[in-house]
XYZ file of C-alpha atoms in Angstrom:
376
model
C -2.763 -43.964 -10.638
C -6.204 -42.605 -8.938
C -6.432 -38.981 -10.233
C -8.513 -36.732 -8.066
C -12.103 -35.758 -8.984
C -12.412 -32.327 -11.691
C -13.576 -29.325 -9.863
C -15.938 -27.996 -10.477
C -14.626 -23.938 -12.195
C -18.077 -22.652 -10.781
C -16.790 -23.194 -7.100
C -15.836 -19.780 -7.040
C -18.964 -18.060 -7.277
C -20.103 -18.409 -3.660
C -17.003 -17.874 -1.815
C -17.569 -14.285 -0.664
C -20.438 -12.031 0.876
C -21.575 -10.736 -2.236
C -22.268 -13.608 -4.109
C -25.223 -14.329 -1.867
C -26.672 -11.055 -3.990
C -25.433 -11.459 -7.610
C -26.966 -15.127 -7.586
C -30.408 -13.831 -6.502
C -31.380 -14.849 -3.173
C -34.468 -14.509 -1.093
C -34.834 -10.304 0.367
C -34.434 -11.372 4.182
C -31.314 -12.930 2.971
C -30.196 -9.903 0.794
C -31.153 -7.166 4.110
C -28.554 -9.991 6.281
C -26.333 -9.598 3.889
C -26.145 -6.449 3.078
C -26.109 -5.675 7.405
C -23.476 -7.985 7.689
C -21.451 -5.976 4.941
C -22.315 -2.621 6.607
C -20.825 -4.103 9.805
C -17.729 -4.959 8.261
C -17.198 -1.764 6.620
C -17.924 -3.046 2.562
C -14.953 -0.790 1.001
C -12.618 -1.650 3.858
C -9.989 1.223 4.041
C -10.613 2.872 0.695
C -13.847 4.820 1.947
C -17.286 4.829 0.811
C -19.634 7.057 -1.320
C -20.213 9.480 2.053
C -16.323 9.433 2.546
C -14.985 9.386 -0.967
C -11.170 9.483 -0.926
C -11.214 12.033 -4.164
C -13.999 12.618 -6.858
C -12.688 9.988 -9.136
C -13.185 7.052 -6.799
C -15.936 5.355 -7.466
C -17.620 2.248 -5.133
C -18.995 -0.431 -6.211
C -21.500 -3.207 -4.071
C -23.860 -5.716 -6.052
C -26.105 -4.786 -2.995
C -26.347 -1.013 -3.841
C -24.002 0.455 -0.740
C -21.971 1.754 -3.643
C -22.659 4.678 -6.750
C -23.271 1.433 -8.853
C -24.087 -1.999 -8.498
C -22.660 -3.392 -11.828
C -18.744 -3.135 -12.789
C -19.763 -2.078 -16.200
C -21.432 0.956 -14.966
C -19.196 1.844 -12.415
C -16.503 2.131 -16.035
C -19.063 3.710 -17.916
C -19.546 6.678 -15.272
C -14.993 7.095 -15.131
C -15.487 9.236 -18.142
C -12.003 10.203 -18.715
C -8.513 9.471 -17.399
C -7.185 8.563 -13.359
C -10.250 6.714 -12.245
C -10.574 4.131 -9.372
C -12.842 2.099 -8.698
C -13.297 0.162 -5.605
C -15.082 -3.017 -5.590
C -17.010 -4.599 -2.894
C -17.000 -8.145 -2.168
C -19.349 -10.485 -4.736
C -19.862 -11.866 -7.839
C -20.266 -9.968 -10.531
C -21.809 -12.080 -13.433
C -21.169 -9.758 -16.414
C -18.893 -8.872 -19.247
C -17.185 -5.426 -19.161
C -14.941 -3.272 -21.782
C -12.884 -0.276 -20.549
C -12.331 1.880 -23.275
C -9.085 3.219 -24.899
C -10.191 6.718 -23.375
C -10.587 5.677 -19.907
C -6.794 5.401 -19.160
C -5.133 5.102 -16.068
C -7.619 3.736 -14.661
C -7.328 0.968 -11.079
C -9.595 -1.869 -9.822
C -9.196 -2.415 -6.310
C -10.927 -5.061 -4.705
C -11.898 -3.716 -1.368
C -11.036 -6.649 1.038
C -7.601 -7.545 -0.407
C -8.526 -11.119 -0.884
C -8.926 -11.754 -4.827
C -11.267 -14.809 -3.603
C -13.764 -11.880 -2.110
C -14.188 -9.892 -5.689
C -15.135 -11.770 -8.445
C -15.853 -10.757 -12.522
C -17.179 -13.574 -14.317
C -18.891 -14.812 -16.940
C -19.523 -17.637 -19.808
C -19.165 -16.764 -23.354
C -16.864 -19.238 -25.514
C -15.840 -18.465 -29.114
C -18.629 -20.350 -30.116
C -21.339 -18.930 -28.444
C -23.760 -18.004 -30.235
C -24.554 -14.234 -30.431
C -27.801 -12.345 -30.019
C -28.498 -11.677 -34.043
C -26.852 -14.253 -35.597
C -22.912 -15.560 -35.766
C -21.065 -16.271 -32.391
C -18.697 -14.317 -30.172
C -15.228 -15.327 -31.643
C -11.700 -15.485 -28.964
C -11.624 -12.141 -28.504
C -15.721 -11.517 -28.177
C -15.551 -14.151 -25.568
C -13.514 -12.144 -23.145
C -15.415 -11.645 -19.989
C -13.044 -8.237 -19.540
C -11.658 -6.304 -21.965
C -9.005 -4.005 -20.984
C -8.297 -2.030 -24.176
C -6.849 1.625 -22.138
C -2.933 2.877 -21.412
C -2.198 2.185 -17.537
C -4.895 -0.205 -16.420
C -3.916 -1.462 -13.269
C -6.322 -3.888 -10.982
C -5.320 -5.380 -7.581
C -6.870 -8.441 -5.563
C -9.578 -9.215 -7.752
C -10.489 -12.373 -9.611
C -11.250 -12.919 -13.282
C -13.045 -15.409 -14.506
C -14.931 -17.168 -17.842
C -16.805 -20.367 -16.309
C -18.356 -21.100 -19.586
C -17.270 -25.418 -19.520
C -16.891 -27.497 -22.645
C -19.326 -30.637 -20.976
C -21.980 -28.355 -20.607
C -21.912 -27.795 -24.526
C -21.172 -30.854 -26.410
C -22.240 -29.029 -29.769
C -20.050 -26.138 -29.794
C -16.495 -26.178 -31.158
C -15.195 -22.543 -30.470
C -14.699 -23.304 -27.055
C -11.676 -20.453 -26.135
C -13.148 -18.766 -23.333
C -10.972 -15.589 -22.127
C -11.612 -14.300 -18.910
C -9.947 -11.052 -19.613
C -7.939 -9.773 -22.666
C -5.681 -6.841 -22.192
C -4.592 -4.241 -24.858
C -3.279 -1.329 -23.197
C 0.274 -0.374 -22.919
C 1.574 -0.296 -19.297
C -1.054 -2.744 -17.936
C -0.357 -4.281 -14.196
C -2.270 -6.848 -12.404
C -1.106 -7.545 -8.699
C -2.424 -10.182 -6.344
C -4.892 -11.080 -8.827
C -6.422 -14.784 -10.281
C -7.871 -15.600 -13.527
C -9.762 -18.546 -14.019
C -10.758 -20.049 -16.915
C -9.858 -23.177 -19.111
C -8.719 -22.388 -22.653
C -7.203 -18.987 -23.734
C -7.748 -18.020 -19.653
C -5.535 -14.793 -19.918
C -5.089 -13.286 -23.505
C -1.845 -10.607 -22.876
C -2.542 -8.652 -26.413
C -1.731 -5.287 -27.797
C -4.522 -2.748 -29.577
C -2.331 -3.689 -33.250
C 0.456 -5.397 -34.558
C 3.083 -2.669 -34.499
C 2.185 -1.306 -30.928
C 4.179 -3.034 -28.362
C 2.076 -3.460 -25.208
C 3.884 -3.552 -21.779
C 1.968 -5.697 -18.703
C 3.414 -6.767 -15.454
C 1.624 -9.455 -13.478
C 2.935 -9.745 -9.936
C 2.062 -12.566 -7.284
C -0.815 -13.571 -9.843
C -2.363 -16.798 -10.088
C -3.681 -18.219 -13.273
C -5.186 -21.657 -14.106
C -6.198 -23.193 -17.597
C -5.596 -26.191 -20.168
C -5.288 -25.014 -23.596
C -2.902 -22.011 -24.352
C -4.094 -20.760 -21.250
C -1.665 -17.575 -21.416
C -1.308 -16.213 -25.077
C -0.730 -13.339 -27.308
C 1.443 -10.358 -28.498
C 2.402 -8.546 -25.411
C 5.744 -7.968 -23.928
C 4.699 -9.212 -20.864
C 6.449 -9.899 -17.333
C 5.141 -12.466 -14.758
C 7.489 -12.717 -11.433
C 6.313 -14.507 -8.513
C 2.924 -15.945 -10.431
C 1.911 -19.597 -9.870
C 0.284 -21.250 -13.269
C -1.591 -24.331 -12.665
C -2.723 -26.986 -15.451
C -6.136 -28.614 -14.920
C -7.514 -32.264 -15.258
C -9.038 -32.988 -18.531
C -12.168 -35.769 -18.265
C -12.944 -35.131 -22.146
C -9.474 -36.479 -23.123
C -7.573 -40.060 -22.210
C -4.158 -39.060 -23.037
C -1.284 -36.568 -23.252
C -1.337 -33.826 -23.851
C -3.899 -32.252 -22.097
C -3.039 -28.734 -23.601
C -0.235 -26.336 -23.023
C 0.571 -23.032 -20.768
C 1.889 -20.551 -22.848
C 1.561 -19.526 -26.350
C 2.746 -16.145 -27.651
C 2.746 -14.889 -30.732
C 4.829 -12.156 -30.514
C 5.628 -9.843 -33.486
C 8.952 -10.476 -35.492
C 10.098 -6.946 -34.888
C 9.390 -6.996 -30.709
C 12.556 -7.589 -29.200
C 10.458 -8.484 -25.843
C 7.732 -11.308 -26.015
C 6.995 -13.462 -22.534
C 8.845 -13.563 -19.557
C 8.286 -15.355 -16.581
C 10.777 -15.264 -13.417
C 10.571 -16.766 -10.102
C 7.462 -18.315 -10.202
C 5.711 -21.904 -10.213
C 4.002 -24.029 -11.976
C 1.481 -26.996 -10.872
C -0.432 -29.649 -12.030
C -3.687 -31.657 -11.572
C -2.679 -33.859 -14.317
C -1.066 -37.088 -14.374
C 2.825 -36.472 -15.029
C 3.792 -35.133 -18.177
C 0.362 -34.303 -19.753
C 1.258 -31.051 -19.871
C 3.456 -28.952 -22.187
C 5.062 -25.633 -21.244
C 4.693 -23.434 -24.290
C 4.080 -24.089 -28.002
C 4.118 -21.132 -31.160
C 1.583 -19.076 -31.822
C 1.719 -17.669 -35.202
C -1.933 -16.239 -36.381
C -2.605 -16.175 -39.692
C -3.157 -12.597 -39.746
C 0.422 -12.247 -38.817
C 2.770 -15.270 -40.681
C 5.762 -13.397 -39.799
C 5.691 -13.333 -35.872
C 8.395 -15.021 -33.793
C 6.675 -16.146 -30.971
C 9.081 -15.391 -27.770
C 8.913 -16.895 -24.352
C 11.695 -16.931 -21.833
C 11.033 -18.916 -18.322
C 13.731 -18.641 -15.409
C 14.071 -19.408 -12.437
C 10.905 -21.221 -11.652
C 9.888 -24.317 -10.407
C 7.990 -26.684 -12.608
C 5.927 -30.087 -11.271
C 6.158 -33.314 -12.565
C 2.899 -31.863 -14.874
C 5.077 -30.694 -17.456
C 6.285 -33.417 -20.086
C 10.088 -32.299 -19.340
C 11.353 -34.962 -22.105
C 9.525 -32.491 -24.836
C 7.823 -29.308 -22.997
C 7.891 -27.397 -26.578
C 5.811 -28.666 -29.472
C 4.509 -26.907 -32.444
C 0.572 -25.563 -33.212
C 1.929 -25.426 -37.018
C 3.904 -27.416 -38.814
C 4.618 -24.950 -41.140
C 6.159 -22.543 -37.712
C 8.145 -25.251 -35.831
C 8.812 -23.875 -32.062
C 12.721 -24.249 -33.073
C 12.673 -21.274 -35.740
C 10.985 -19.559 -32.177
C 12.875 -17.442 -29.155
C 11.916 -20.333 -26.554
C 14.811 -20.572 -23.715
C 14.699 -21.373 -20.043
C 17.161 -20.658 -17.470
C 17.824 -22.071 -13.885
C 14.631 -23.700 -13.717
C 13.880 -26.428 -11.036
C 11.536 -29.314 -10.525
C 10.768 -32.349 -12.434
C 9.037 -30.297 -14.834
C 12.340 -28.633 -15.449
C 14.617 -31.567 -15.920
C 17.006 -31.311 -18.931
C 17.192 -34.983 -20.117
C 17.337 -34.271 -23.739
C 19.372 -30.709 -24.070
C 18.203 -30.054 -27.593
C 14.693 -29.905 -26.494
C 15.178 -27.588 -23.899
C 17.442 -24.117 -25.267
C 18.946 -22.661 -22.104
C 20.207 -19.165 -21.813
C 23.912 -18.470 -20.911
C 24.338 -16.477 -17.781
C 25.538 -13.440 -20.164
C 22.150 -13.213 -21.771
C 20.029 -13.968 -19.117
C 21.375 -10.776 -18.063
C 19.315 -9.429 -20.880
C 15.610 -10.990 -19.682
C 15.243 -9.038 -16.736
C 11.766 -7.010 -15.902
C 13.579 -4.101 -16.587
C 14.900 -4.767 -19.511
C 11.337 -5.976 -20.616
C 9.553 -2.941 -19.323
C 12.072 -0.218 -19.857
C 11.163 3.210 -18.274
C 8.008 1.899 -16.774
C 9.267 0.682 -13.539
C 5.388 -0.489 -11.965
C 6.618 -2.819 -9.248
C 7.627 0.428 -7.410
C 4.174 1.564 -7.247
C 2.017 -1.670 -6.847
């Protein structure tokens, strides 16, 4: 078969008005742009700096219409709880951290288009550091999201660090944003990356971290959504990407929790979708993640009704990262799935739930008393 030409992950970075700023153009340029943006109202319907909706909304325009021109700054200034901070269309090429003290705090990308607003950057594991050793998974995070109710609507984040760009490096995990915080939401948002795209963690082993993604889309090859959260994705649309540094399956795999023995809640994704560049197959839904700082996690990942392309290898869609942890001993189960991808040819491969406990994998009984699709 003729498989269609990689894309490049970079594409992104000139899709909106802002970019033409963040990538350092010529100053006539910068004064059209930044017109143009004045014309069109930069912060949309959520004010600006000379009609601030309350004190603790902050604006943010890479072409200095806003308090700050940098994410990072805008965070740094929301020194305490109930921030928001509205974000201007462009690129923002920089890492950021929000705090465990800066809780409650919202993103809102101004135009409602997640294409318009986006956070990027291009650390892998393996990059080296200023100073000596490299960045590791998590110091390779282009957002970290480490504070209690971080919520962030139509905006885009993204690690476009690529593995043929460095042939020498071996760490190549390259998270476009990990989040820690209990009660995290994400609406309407993408991430974009290739391996470890979207790490949904918790601040420590025994904390149980609730997030709720909502009409997300995320993209990847290698464990592209992973970690310890009790996480709930409805209506999100995961897409696998072409490989050109491999010649056969697999190319990598979607999910790969590693959810602590004693959370009853790991991974849950309902009514969504998932697509494929790949040839047919190349692709495996899910496969155990048990770190070695935690040999006693139980991985958990439940998938319902969702539609799955040909992508997936539905023959085998589960296969182990450790021998030693084979996805069987796991909580892996699907239930009215559809698509090729979701084909049950070989029923021992593919644990379904009974419609009695599916009653049990529900948002709600995921989230519990935080009920956030009421107020996103």
């Amino acid at each position: 078969m003729t498989l269609p030409a990689p894309v490049s992950r970079r594409s992104f970075v000139v899709a909106s008005v802002g970019a033409a700023l963040a990538l350092g153009v010529s100053s006539q340029a910068q004064a059209q742009v930044q017109a143009h943006a004045r014309g069109r109202a930069p912060f949309g319907r959520y004010g600006s700096p000379s009609a601030r909706l309350d004190e603790r909304t902050l604006y943010v325009h890479p072409g200095g219409l806003g308090d700050h021109t940098t994410v990072q700054a805008a965070v740094n200034a929301a020194s305490g709880s109930g921030y928001t901070l509205v974000i201007a269309p462009g690129t923002y090429r920089e890492t950021v951290s929000v705090s465990v003290a800066r809780t409650e705090m919202t993103w809102v990308g101004a135009s409602g288009e997640a294409r318009d607003v986006v956070v990027v950057y291009d650390n892998a594991a393996g990059t080296p550091k200023p100073g000596g050793g490299t960045y590791g998974t998590t110091g390779s995070a282009t957002t970290l999201a480490q504070a209690d109710g971080f919520t962030a609507r139509d905006l885009t984040f993204a690690n476009d660090w690529l593995r043929a760009e460095h042939p020498g490096i071996s760490g190549t995990q390259a998270v476009a944003i990990k989040v820690q915080g209990d009660r995290s939401a994400f609406v309407g948002c993408r991430f974009l990356g290739h391996q470890d795209t979207l790490y949904a963690d918790s601040m420590a082993l025994g904390t149980f971290a609730r997030q709720y993604y909502r009409d997300c889309y995320v993209e990847g090859d290698v464990d592209f959504v992973f970690g310890r959260a009790t996480a709930v994705y409805e209506n999100c649309h995961f897409r696998t990407l072409i490989r050109d540094d491999l010649t056969g399956a697999p190319y990598g795999f979607v999910f790969a929790p590693s959810t602590a023995g004693a959370n009853p809640r790991g991974y849950l994704v309902t009514g969504g979708r998932i697509s494929s560049e790949a040839p047919d197959a190349y692709y495996k839904l899910a496969r155990p993640w048990v770190p070695s700082s935690d040999t006693t996690a139980r991985p958990m990942l439940t998938v319902r009704g969702t539609r799955m392309s040909a992508g997936i290898d539905a023959v085998a869609p589960y296969t182990n990262m450790s021998s030693g942890f084979p996805w069987q001993d796991q909580r892996f189960a699907e239930y009215r799935n559809t698509g090729p991808g979701a084909v049950v040819s070989v029923p021992e491969n593919r644990p379904q739930l009974t419609s009695a406990e599916a009653r049990s994998h529900t948002r709600e009984a995921y989230l519990g008393d935080w009920t956030p699709w009421k107020g996103c």
